[in-house]
Amino acid sequence: MNLQGLKILVTGGSRGIGAGVVQQLAQSGATVAFTYSSNKESAEKILETLNGDHSIVQMNMEDEKSIETGVAQVLEKFGTLDGLVNNAGITNDQLILRMGVDDFDRVYQVNLRGAFYCTKLCLRPMLKARKGSLIHISSVVGHTGNPGQANYTAMKAGLEGFSRSIALELSSRNIRSNCVAPGFIESDMTHALTDDQKKLLLERIPLGRIGTAQDVANCVEFLLSDKSNYITGQTLHVNGGMYLN
Ligand SMILES: NC(=O)c1ccc[n+]([C@@H]2O[C@H](COP(=O)([O-])OP(=O)(O)OC[C@H]3O[C@@H](n4cnc5c(N)ncnc54)[C@H](OP(=O)(O)O)[C@@H]3O)[C@@H](O)[C@H]2O)c1
């Protein structure tokens, strides 16, 4: 797919799915700015693998000031913005009876509040240009629920409602908003699962394999490209068939 000339911001591009997205977009000709929160070294390693004028930016999604500073740096460099990929996310799993308010709040701040605020700050150049594509990485468990993830699943379901609402608000300005909902994808987030948990999950995937960052990146690339010009307010599921809706 050709993304030549597009300027894209990807949050949480230092590892996992975000890093795969960054590499795919850069390969397709986009200029990418991507964020890390604490893992600067890992972000720099990803940057070294890319050809072109790409950049890394520190951004903590829990902190409004940090999001403001990060987005301002990107806009200053790019002068415009064609796309935002809200990918940064965390888990903080506990059964509801053991889940503290802080456990809930932290996931809320990074996964939903941070995505809201980053989107809001990125809209100005898109409104001016009367075009843009917003992509939010949600999750299959935002649809199915998952024991131990009441906080995470609530935020992912919330992100999808958020995406649909702004799709309606922004479509008159030719700005599209869509979600990509991965299933079980190989990354640091899923490395935390035990072998038994992984085996059980694998049994539920009809295509018989764990997904890769590349599988997700391909969908993000499509939603940023002209090929998806008539798609907004949707969720694209990337889960090997483990959830059919
Ligand atoms: N892996 C899966 O199976 C799966 C499935 C469904 C959905 N997802 C979603 O896909 C997205 C990426 O997941 P992943 O598996 O690639 O995760 P990951 O490997 O743990 O990477 C998380 C990324 O988010 C960044 N991040 C963490 N805390 C942050 C904060 N407070 N502020 C800003 N950035 C922060 C990290 O930056 P540092 O490197 O600096 O820490 C890193 O770049 C998440 O939204 C996740 O919920 C993943």
Coordinates of C-alpha atoms and ligand atoms in Angstrom, one line a residue:
M1 CA 0.0 0.0 0.0
N2 CA 1.3 3.5 -0.7
L3 CA 1.4 5.9 2.2
Q4 CA 3.9 8.2 0.5
G5 CA 3.7 11.7 1.9
L6 CA 1.6 10.9 4.9
K7 CA 2.7 12.0 8.4
I8 CA 1.6 9.7 11.1
L9 CA 1.9 9.7 14.9
V10 CA 1.9 6.2 16.6
T11 CA 1.7 6.1 20.4
G12 CA 3.6 3.3 22.2
G13 CA 5.8 2.5 19.2
S14 CA 8.8 1.3 21.2
R15 CA 7.7 -2.3 21.5
G16 CA 5.3 -5.0 20.4
I17 CA 2.4 -4.1 18.2
G18 CA 3.3 -0.4 18.0
A19 CA 6.8 -1.2 16.8
G20 CA 5.4 -3.5 14.1
V21 CA 3.0 -0.7 13.0
V22 CA 5.8 1.9 12.9
Q23 CA 8.0 -0.4 10.7
Q24 CA 5.1 -1.2 8.3
L25 CA 4.1 2.4 7.9
A26 CA 7.6 3.6 7.3
Q27 CA 8.1 0.8 4.7
S28 CA 5.0 2.0 2.9
G29 CA 6.4 5.5 2.6
A30 CA 4.8 7.4 5.5
T31 CA 6.9 9.6 7.8
V32 CA 6.3 8.4 11.3
A33 CA 6.7 9.9 14.8
F34 CA 6.3 7.4 17.5
T35 CA 6.3 7.5 21.3
Y36 CA 7.7 5.6 24.2
S37 CA 7.1 6.2 27.9
S38 CA 10.2 4.9 29.6
N39 CA 11.9 2.6 27.1
K40 CA 13.9 5.1 25.2
E41 CA 16.6 2.6 24.3
S42 CA 14.1 0.3 22.7
A43 CA 12.5 3.2 20.7
E44 CA 16.0 4.2 19.5
K45 CA 16.6 0.6 18.3
I46 CA 13.4 0.7 16.3
L47 CA 14.3 4.1 14.9
E48 CA 17.7 2.7 13.7
T49 CA 15.9 0.0 11.6
L50 CA 14.0 2.7 9.6
N51 CA 14.9 4.6 6.5
G52 CA 13.7 8.2 6.3
D53 CA 13.1 11.2 8.5
H54 CA 11.3 9.5 11.3
S55 CA 11.4 10.5 15.0
I56 CA 10.8 9.4 18.5
V57 CA 9.0 11.4 21.2
Q58 CA 8.7 10.7 25.0
M59 CA 5.0 10.7 26.0
N60 CA 3.4 9.4 29.2
M61 CA -0.3 8.9 28.6
E62 CA -1.0 9.2 32.3
D63 CA 0.1 12.8 32.2
E64 CA -1.7 15.6 30.3
K65 CA 1.4 17.9 30.2
S66 CA 3.5 15.1 28.8
I67 CA 0.9 14.4 26.0
E68 CA 0.7 18.2 25.3
T69 CA 4.5 18.5 25.0
G70 CA 4.8 15.3 22.9
V71 CA 2.0 16.3 20.4
A72 CA 3.4 19.9 20.2
Q73 CA 6.8 18.5 19.3
V74 CA 5.3 16.3 16.6
L75 CA 3.2 19.1 15.1
E76 CA 6.2 21.4 15.1
K77 CA 8.2 18.9 13.2
F78 CA 5.5 17.8 10.7
G79 CA 3.6 21.0 10.4
T80 CA 0.5 18.8 9.7
L81 CA -0.8 15.4 10.7
D82 CA -2.6 12.8 8.5
G83 CA -3.1 10.0 11.0
L84 CA -2.9 9.0 14.6
V85 CA -2.6 5.5 15.9
N86 CA -3.7 5.3 19.6
N87 CA -1.8 2.2 20.4
A88 CA -0.1 2.8 23.8
G89 CA -1.8 0.5 26.4
I90 CA -1.2 -1.4 29.6
T91 CA -2.8 -4.2 31.6
N92 CA -3.1 -4.4 35.4
D93 CA -5.0 -7.6 36.0
Q94 CA -6.8 -8.5 39.2
L95 CA -10.1 -10.2 40.0
I96 CA -12.7 -7.6 40.8
L97 CA -12.7 -8.5 44.5
R98 CA -9.0 -7.7 44.7
M99 CA -8.9 -4.8 42.2
G100 CA -8.2 -1.5 43.9
V101 CA -9.4 1.8 42.6
D102 CA -5.8 2.6 41.8
D103 CA -5.6 -0.6 39.6
F104 CA -8.6 0.6 37.8
D105 CA -7.6 4.2 37.4
R106 CA -4.1 3.6 36.0
V107 CA -5.6 1.5 33.2
Y108 CA -8.2 4.1 32.6
Q109 CA -5.6 6.9 32.4
V110 CA -3.3 5.2 29.9
N111 CA -5.8 3.3 27.8
L112 CA -8.8 5.6 27.6
R113 CA -8.2 9.1 29.1
G114 CA -4.7 9.3 27.4
A115 CA -6.2 8.2 24.0
F116 CA -9.0 10.8 24.3
Y117 CA -6.6 13.6 25.1
C118 CA -4.0 12.7 22.5
T119 CA -6.8 12.5 19.8
K120 CA -8.2 15.9 20.8
L121 CA -4.8 17.5 20.5
C122 CA -4.1 15.9 17.1
L123 CA -7.4 17.1 15.6
R124 CA -6.5 20.7 14.9
P125 CA -4.3 20.1 11.8
M126 CA -6.7 17.5 10.5
L127 CA -9.7 19.8 10.8
K128 CA -7.7 22.5 9.0
A129 CA -6.7 20.1 6.2
R130 CA -10.2 18.5 6.1
K131 CA -8.8 15.0 6.2
G132 CA -7.4 12.5 8.6
S133 CA -7.6 9.0 9.9
L134 CA -7.7 8.1 13.6
I135 CA -7.1 4.5 14.6
H136 CA -7.5 3.2 18.1
I137 CA -6.1 -0.2 19.1
S138 CA -8.9 -1.8 21.2
S139 CA -9.1 -5.6 21.9
V140 CA -11.2 -8.7 21.4
V141 CA -11.7 -8.8 25.2
G142 CA -13.5 -5.5 25.0
H143 CA -16.2 -7.5 23.2
T144 CA -16.1 -10.8 25.0
G145 CA -15.0 -9.8 28.5
N146 CA -12.2 -11.6 30.3
P147 CA -11.9 -12.7 33.9
G148 CA -9.2 -10.6 35.7
Q149 CA -9.5 -7.8 33.3
A150 CA -12.5 -5.8 34.4
N151 CA -10.5 -2.6 34.1
Y152 CA -8.8 -3.3 30.8
T153 CA -12.0 -4.6 29.1
A154 CA -14.0 -1.6 30.3
M155 CA -11.4 0.7 28.7
K156 CA -11.2 -1.2 25.4
A157 CA -15.0 -1.2 25.1
G158 CA -15.0 2.5 26.0
L159 CA -12.4 3.2 23.3
E160 CA -14.8 1.7 20.7
G161 CA -17.7 3.9 21.9
F162 CA -15.4 6.9 21.8
S163 CA -14.3 6.0 18.3
R164 CA -17.9 5.7 17.0
S165 CA -18.9 9.0 18.6
I166 CA -16.1 11.0 17.1
A167 CA -16.6 9.2 13.7
L168 CA -20.1 10.8 13.7
E169 CA -18.8 14.2 14.9
L170 CA -15.9 14.4 12.4
S171 CA -17.1 12.8 9.2
S172 CA -18.4 16.1 7.8
R173 CA -14.7 17.2 7.9
N174 CA -13.5 14.0 6.2
I175 CA -11.8 12.7 9.3
R176 CA -12.4 9.0 9.9
S177 CA -12.2 7.1 13.2
N178 CA -11.9 3.3 13.4
C179 CA -10.7 0.7 15.8
V180 CA -8.5 -2.3 15.2
A181 CA -9.3 -5.1 17.8
P182 CA -6.5 -7.6 18.1
G183 CA -7.0 -11.1 19.5
F184 CA -4.0 -12.8 21.1
I185 CA -0.9 -11.2 19.7
E186 CA 2.8 -12.1 20.4
S187 CA 4.2 -9.2 22.5
D188 CA 5.6 -8.3 25.9
M189 CA 2.0 -8.0 27.1
T190 CA 1.2 -11.6 26.3
H191 CA 4.6 -12.9 27.4
A192 CA 3.3 -12.4 30.9
L193 CA 0.8 -15.3 30.4
T194 CA 1.7 -18.7 31.6
D195 CA 2.3 -21.6 29.2
D196 CA -1.0 -23.2 30.4
Q197 CA -2.9 -19.9 29.7
K198 CA -1.3 -19.7 26.2
K199 CA -2.2 -23.3 25.4
L200 CA -5.9 -22.7 26.4
L201 CA -6.0 -19.5 24.3
L202 CA -4.5 -21.2 21.3
E203 CA -7.2 -23.9 21.4
R204 CA -9.7 -21.1 20.9
I205 CA -8.1 -19.7 17.8
P206 CA -9.6 -21.4 14.6
L207 CA -6.7 -20.3 12.4
G208 CA -4.4 -22.2 14.8
R209 CA -1.7 -19.7 15.6
I210 CA -1.0 -16.7 17.8
G211 CA -1.2 -13.4 15.9
T212 CA 1.8 -11.2 15.1
A213 CA 2.4 -7.4 15.2
Q214 CA 2.5 -7.6 11.4
D215 CA -1.1 -9.0 11.3
V216 CA -2.2 -5.9 13.2
A217 CA 0.0 -3.5 11.3
N218 CA -1.5 -4.6 7.9
C219 CA -4.9 -3.5 9.1
V220 CA -3.7 -0.2 10.5
E221 CA -2.0 0.5 7.2
F222 CA -5.2 -0.2 5.3
L223 CA -7.2 2.1 7.6
L224 CA -4.7 4.9 7.1
S225 CA -4.7 4.5 3.3
D226 CA -7.0 5.8 0.6
K227 CA -8.2 2.2 0.1
S228 CA -10.4 2.6 3.3
N229 CA -11.8 6.1 2.4
Y230 CA -15.4 5.0 2.9
I231 CA -14.9 3.2 6.2
T232 CA -15.5 5.0 9.5
G233 CA -16.9 4.2 12.9
Q234 CA -16.0 0.5 12.5
T235 CA -13.9 -2.1 14.3
L236 CA -11.7 -4.4 12.3
H237 CA -11.1 -7.6 14.2
V238 CA -7.7 -9.3 13.9
N239 CA -8.0 -12.4 15.9
G240 CA -7.7 -15.6 13.8
G241 CA -11.4 -16.2 14.2
M242 CA -11.4 -16.5 18.0
Y243 CA -14.4 -14.1 18.1
L244 CA -16.9 -13.8 15.3
N245 CA -19.4 -11.0 15.3
Ligands
LIG1 N1 -0.6 -8.2 22.7 C1 -1.9 -8.5 22.6 O1 -2.3 -9.7 22.5 C2 -3.0 -7.4 22.5 C3 -4.3 -7.8 22.2 C4 -5.3 -6.9 22.1 C5 -5.0 -5.5 22.2 N2 -3.7 -5.2 22.5 C6 -3.4 -3.7 22.6 O2 -2.4 -3.4 21.6 C7 -1.7 -2.2 22.1 C8 -0.2 -2.6 22.2 O3 0.0 -3.7 23.0 P1 1.4 -4.5 23.0 O4 1.0 -5.9 23.3 O5 2.2 -4.2 21.9 O6 2.0 -3.9 24.4 P2 3.5 -3.8 24.9 O7 4.4 -4.7 24.1 O8 3.4 -3.9 26.4 O9 3.9 -2.3 24.5 C9 3.2 -1.2 25.1 C10 3.6 0.1 24.5 O10 2.8 1.1 25.2 C11 3.8 2.0 25.8 N3 3.3 2.5 27.1 C12 3.1 1.8 28.2 N4 2.7 2.5 29.3 C13 2.6 3.8 28.8 C14 2.3 5.1 29.3 N5 1.9 5.2 30.6 N6 2.3 6.1 28.5 C15 2.7 6.0 27.2 N7 3.0 4.9 26.6 C16 3.0 3.8 27.4 C17 5.1 1.3 25.9 O11 6.2 2.2 26.0 P3 7.6 1.8 26.8 O12 8.2 0.8 25.8 O13 8.3 3.1 26.9 O14 7.2 1.2 28.1 C18 5.0 0.4 24.7 O15 5.5 1.2 23.6 C19 -2.3 -2.0 23.5 O16 -3.2 -0.9 23.5 C20 -2.9 -3.3 23.9 O17 -4.0 -3.1 24.8 C21 -2.7 -6.1 22.6

